[in-house]
mmCIF file of C-alpha atoms in Angstrom:
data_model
loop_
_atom_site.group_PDB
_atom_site.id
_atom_site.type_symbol
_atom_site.label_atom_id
_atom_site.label_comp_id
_atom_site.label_asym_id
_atom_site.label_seq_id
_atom_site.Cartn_x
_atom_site.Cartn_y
_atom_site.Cartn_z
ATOM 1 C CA UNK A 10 46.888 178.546 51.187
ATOM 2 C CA UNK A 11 45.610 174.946 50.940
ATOM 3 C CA UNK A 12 43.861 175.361 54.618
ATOM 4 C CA UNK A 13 40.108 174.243 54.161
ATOM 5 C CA UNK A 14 40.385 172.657 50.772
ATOM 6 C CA UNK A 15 39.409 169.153 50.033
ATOM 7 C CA UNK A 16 42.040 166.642 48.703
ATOM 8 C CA UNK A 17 40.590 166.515 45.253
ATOM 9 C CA UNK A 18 41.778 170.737 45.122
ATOM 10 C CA UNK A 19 44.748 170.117 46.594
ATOM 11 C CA UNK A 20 46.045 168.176 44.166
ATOM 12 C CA UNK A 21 44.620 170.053 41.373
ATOM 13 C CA UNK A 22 46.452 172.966 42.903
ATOM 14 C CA UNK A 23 49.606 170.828 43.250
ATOM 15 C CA UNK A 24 49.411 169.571 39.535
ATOM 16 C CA UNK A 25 48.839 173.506 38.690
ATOM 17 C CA UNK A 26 52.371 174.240 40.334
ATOM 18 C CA UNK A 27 54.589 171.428 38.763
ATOM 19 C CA UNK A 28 53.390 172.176 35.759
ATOM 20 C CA UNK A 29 54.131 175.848 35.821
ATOM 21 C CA UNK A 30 57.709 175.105 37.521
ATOM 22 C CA UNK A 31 58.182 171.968 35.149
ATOM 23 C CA UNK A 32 57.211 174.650 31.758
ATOM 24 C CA UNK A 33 59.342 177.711 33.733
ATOM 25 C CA UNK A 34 62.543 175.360 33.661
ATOM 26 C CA UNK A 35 62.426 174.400 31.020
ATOM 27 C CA UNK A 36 62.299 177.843 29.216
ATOM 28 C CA UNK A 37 64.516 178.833 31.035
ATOM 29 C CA UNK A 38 66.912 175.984 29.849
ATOM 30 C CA UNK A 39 66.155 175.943 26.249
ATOM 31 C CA UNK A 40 63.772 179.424 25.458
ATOM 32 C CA UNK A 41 60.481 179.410 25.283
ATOM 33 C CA UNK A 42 60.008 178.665 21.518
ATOM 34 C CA UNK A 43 62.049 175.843 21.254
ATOM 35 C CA UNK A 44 59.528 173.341 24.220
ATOM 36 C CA UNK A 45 56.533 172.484 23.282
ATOM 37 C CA UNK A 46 53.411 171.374 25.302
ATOM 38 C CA UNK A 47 53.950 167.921 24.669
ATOM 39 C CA UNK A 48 57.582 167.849 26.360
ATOM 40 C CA UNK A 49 56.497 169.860 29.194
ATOM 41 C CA UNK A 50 53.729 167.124 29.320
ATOM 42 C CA UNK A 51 56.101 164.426 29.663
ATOM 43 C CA UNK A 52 58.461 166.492 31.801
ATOM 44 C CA UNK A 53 55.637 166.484 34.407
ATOM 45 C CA UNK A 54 54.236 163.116 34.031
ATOM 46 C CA UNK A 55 51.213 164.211 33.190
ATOM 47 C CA UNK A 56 49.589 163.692 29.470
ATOM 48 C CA UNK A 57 49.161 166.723 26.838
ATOM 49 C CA UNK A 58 45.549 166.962 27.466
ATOM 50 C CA UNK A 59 46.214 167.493 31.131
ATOM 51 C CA UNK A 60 48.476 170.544 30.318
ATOM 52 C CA UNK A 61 45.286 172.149 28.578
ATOM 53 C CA UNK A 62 42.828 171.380 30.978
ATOM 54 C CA UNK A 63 44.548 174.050 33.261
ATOM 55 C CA UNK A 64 46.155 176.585 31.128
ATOM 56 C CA UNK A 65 44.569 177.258 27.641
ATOM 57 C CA UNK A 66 47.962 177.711 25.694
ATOM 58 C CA UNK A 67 51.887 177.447 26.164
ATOM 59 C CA UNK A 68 52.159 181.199 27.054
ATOM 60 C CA UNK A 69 49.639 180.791 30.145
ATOM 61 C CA UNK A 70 52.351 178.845 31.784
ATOM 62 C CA UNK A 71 54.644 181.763 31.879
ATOM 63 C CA UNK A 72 52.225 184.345 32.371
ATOM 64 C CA UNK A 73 49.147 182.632 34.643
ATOM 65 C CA UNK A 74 50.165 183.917 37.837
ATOM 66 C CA UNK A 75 50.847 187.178 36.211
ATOM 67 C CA UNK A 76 46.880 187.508 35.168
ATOM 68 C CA UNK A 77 45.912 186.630 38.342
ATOM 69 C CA UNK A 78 46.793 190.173 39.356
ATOM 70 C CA UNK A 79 45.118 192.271 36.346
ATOM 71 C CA UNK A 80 42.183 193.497 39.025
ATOM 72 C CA UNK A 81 44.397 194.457 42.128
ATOM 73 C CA UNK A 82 44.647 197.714 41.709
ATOM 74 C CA UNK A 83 41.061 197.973 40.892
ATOM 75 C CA UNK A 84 40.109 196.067 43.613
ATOM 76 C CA UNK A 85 42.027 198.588 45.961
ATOM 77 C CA UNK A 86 40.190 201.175 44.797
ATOM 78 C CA UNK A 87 36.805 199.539 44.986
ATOM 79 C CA UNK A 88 37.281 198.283 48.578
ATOM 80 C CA UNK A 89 39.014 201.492 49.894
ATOM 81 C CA UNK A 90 37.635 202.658 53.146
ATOM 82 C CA UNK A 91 35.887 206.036 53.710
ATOM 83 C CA UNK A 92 37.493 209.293 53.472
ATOM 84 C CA UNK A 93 40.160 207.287 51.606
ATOM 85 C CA UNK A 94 40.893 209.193 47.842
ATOM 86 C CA UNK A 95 41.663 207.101 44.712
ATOM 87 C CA UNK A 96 45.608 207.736 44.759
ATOM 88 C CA UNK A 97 45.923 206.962 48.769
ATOM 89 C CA UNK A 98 44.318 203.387 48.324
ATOM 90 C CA UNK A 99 46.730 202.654 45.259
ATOM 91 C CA UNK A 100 49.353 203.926 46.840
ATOM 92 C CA UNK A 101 48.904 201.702 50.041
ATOM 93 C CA UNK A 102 48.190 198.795 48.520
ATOM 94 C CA UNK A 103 51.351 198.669 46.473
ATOM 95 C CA UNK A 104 53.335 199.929 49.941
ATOM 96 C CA UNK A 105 51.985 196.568 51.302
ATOM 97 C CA UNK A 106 53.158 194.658 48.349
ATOM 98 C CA UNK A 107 56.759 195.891 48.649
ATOM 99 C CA UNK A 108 56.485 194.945 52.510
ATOM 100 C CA UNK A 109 55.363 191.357 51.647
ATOM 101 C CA UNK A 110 57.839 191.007 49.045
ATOM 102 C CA UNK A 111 55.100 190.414 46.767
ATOM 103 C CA UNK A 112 56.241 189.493 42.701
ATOM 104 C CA UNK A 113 53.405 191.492 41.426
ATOM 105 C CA UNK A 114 54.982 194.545 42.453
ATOM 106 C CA UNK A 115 58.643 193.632 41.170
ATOM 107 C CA UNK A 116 59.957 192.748 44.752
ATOM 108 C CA UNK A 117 60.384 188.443 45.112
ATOM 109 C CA UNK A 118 63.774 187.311 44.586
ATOM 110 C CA UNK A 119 63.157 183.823 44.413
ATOM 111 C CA UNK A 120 64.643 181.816 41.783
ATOM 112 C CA UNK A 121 61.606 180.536 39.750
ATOM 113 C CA UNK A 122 60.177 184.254 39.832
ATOM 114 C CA UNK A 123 62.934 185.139 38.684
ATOM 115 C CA UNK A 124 63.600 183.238 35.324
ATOM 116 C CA UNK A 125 59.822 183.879 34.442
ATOM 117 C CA UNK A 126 60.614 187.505 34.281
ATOM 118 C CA UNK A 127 63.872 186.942 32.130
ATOM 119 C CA UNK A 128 61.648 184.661 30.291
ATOM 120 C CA UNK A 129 58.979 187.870 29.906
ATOM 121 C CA UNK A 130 61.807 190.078 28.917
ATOM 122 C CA UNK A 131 63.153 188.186 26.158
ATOM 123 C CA UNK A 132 60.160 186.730 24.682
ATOM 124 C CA UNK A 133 58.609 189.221 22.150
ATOM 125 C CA UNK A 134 55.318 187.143 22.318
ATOM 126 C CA UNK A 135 55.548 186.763 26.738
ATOM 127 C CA UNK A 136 56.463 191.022 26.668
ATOM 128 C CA UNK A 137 52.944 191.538 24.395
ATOM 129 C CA UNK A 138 50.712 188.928 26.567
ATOM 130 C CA UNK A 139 52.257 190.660 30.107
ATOM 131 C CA UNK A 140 51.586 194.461 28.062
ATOM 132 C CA UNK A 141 47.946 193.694 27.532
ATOM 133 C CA UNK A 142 47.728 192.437 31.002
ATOM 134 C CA UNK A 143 48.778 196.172 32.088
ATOM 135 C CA UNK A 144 46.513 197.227 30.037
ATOM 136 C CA UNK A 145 43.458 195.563 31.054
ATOM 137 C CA UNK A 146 44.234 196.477 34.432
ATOM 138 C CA UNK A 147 43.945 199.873 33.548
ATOM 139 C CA UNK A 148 40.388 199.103 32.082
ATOM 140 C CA UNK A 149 39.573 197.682 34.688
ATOM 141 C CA UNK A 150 40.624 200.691 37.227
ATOM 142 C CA UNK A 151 38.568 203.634 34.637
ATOM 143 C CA UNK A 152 35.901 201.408 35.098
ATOM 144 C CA UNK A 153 35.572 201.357 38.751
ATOM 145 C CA UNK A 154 35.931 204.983 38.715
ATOM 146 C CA UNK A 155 33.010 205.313 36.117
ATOM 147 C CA UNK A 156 31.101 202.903 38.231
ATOM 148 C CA UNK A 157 31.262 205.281 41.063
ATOM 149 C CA UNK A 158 30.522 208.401 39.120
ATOM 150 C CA UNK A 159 33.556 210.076 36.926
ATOM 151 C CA UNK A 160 33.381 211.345 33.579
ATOM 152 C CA UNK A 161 34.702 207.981 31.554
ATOM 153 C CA UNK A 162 37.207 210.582 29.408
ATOM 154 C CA UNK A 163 38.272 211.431 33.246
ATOM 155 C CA UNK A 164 38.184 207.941 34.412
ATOM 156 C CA UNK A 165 41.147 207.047 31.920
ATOM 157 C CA UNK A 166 43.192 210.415 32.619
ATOM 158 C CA UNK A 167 43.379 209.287 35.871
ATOM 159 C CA UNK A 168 43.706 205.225 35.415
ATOM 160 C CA UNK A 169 46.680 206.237 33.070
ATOM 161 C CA UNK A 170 48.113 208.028 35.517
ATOM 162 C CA UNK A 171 48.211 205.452 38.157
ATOM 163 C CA UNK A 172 48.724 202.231 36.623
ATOM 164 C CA UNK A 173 51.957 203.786 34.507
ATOM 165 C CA UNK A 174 53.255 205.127 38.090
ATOM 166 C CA UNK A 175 53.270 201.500 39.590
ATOM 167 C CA UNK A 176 54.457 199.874 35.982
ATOM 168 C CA UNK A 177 57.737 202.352 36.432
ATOM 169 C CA UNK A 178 57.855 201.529 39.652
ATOM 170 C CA UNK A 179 57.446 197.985 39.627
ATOM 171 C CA UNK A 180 60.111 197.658 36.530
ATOM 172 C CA UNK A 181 62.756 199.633 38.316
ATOM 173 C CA UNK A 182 62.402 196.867 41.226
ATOM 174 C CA UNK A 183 62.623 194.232 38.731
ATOM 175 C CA UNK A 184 65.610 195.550 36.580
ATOM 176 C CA UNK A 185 67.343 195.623 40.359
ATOM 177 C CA UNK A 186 66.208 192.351 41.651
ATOM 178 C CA UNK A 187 67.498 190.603 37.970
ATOM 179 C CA UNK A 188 71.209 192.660 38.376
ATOM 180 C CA UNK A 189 71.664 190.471 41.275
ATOM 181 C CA UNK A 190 70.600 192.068 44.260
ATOM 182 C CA UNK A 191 68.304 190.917 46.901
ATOM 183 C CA UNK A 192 64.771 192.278 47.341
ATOM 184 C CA UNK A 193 65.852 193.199 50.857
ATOM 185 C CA UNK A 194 68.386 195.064 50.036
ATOM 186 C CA UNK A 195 66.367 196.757 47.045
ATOM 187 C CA UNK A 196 63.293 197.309 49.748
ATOM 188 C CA UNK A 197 64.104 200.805 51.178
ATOM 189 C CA UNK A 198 64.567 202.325 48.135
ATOM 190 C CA UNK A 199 61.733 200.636 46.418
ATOM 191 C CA UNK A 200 59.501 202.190 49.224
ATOM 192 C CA UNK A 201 61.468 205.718 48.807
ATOM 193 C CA UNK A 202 60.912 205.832 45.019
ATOM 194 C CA UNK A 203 57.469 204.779 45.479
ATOM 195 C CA UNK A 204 56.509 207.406 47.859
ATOM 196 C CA UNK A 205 58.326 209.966 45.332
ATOM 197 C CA UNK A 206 56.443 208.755 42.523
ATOM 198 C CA UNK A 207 53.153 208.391 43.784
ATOM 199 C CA UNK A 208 54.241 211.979 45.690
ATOM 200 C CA UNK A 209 54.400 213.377 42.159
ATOM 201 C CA UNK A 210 50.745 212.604 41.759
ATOM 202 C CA UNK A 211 49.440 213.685 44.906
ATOM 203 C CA UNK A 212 49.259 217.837 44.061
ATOM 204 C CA UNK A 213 46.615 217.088 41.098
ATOM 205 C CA UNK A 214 44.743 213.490 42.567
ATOM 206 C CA UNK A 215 45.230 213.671 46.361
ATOM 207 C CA UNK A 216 42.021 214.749 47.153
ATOM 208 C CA UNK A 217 40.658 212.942 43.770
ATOM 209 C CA UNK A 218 37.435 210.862 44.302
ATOM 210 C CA UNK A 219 37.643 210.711 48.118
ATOM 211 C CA UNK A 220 35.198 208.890 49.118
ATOM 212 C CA UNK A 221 32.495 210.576 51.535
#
């Protein structure tokens, strides 16, 4: 990840991760309301103002790598090949994402990962920040698809569709992973239920918006 970048982004990139471990512990020790910036700033040995030059508010540093995912499913559909429809390249792209254990798709077991989503979960403010985050990436999906053509009413039946497939998907990894099991052990079935719920899709979009 750090291959080709000079030393002055490597540490910026290293002072980006304690921080966001330093905050996630010690949420997860105390609950997010009861830190403030100020002792995470200490925590990390860093001063206040440092905190907010790379994350605009307390909640970023739950939720930063979250956002950082908003356009992938939009970006699957953009850069899907030819012949490829709409509901294959979403599809594939959250296959992969089970295969590389990827968090954004509810399948990382490791322990920081982990307390951010209990964090999300039982944080009314984290839940609403990590909501509007699904639903900008559904924005952001219609608007490829009006970009390449689709009726914008159209464009939204069909983001809907989609993006609330891989959020039920994506939970029911997550509610497994936080009961204790491994995402190894969770991975079959994650790929099984995702083929059966993207399956359920497939008699009205599979041929959707294939591209010529």
């Amino acid at each position: 990840m750090t291959e080709g970048m000079s030393l002055r982004e490597r540490k910026k990139l290293q002072t980006r991760h304690r921080l966001l471990a330093t905050a996630t512990a010690l949420f997860a020790e105390r609950g997010f309301d009861k830190v403030s910036v100020a002792e995470i700033a200490e925590a990390a040995e860093v001063s206040k103002m440092t905190v907010f030059n790379y994350f605009a508010g307390k909640e970023d540093l739950v939720l930063a790598p979250m956002e950082e995912h908003i356009g992938d499913v939009a970006r699957a559909v953009r850069d899907r090949a030819s012949g490829e429809s709409v509901l294959a390249a979403v599809r594939g792209q959250f296959l992969a994402c089970v295969e590389s254990r990827d968090p954004s798709v509810g399948m990382s077991d490791e322990p920081v990962v982990l307390r951010v989503r209990r964090l999300i979960v039982e944080t009314p403010a984290l839940l609403t920040r990590a909501h509007a985050f699904s639903m900008r990436s559904f924005d952001l999906l219609a608007e490829v698809l009006v970009e390449e053509g689709e009726e914008p009413s159209i464009a939204r039946v069909v983001a809907v569709q989609l993006i609330s497939t891989r959020n039920a998907l994506i939970q029911a990894n997550q509610l497994r992973l936080l009961a204790g099991e491994s995402a190894d052990a969770i991975a079959p079935d994650a790929v099984a239920l995702a083929e059966r719920g993207f399956g359920l899709l497939a008699g009205g979009l599979a041929d959707f918006a294939t591209r010529p």
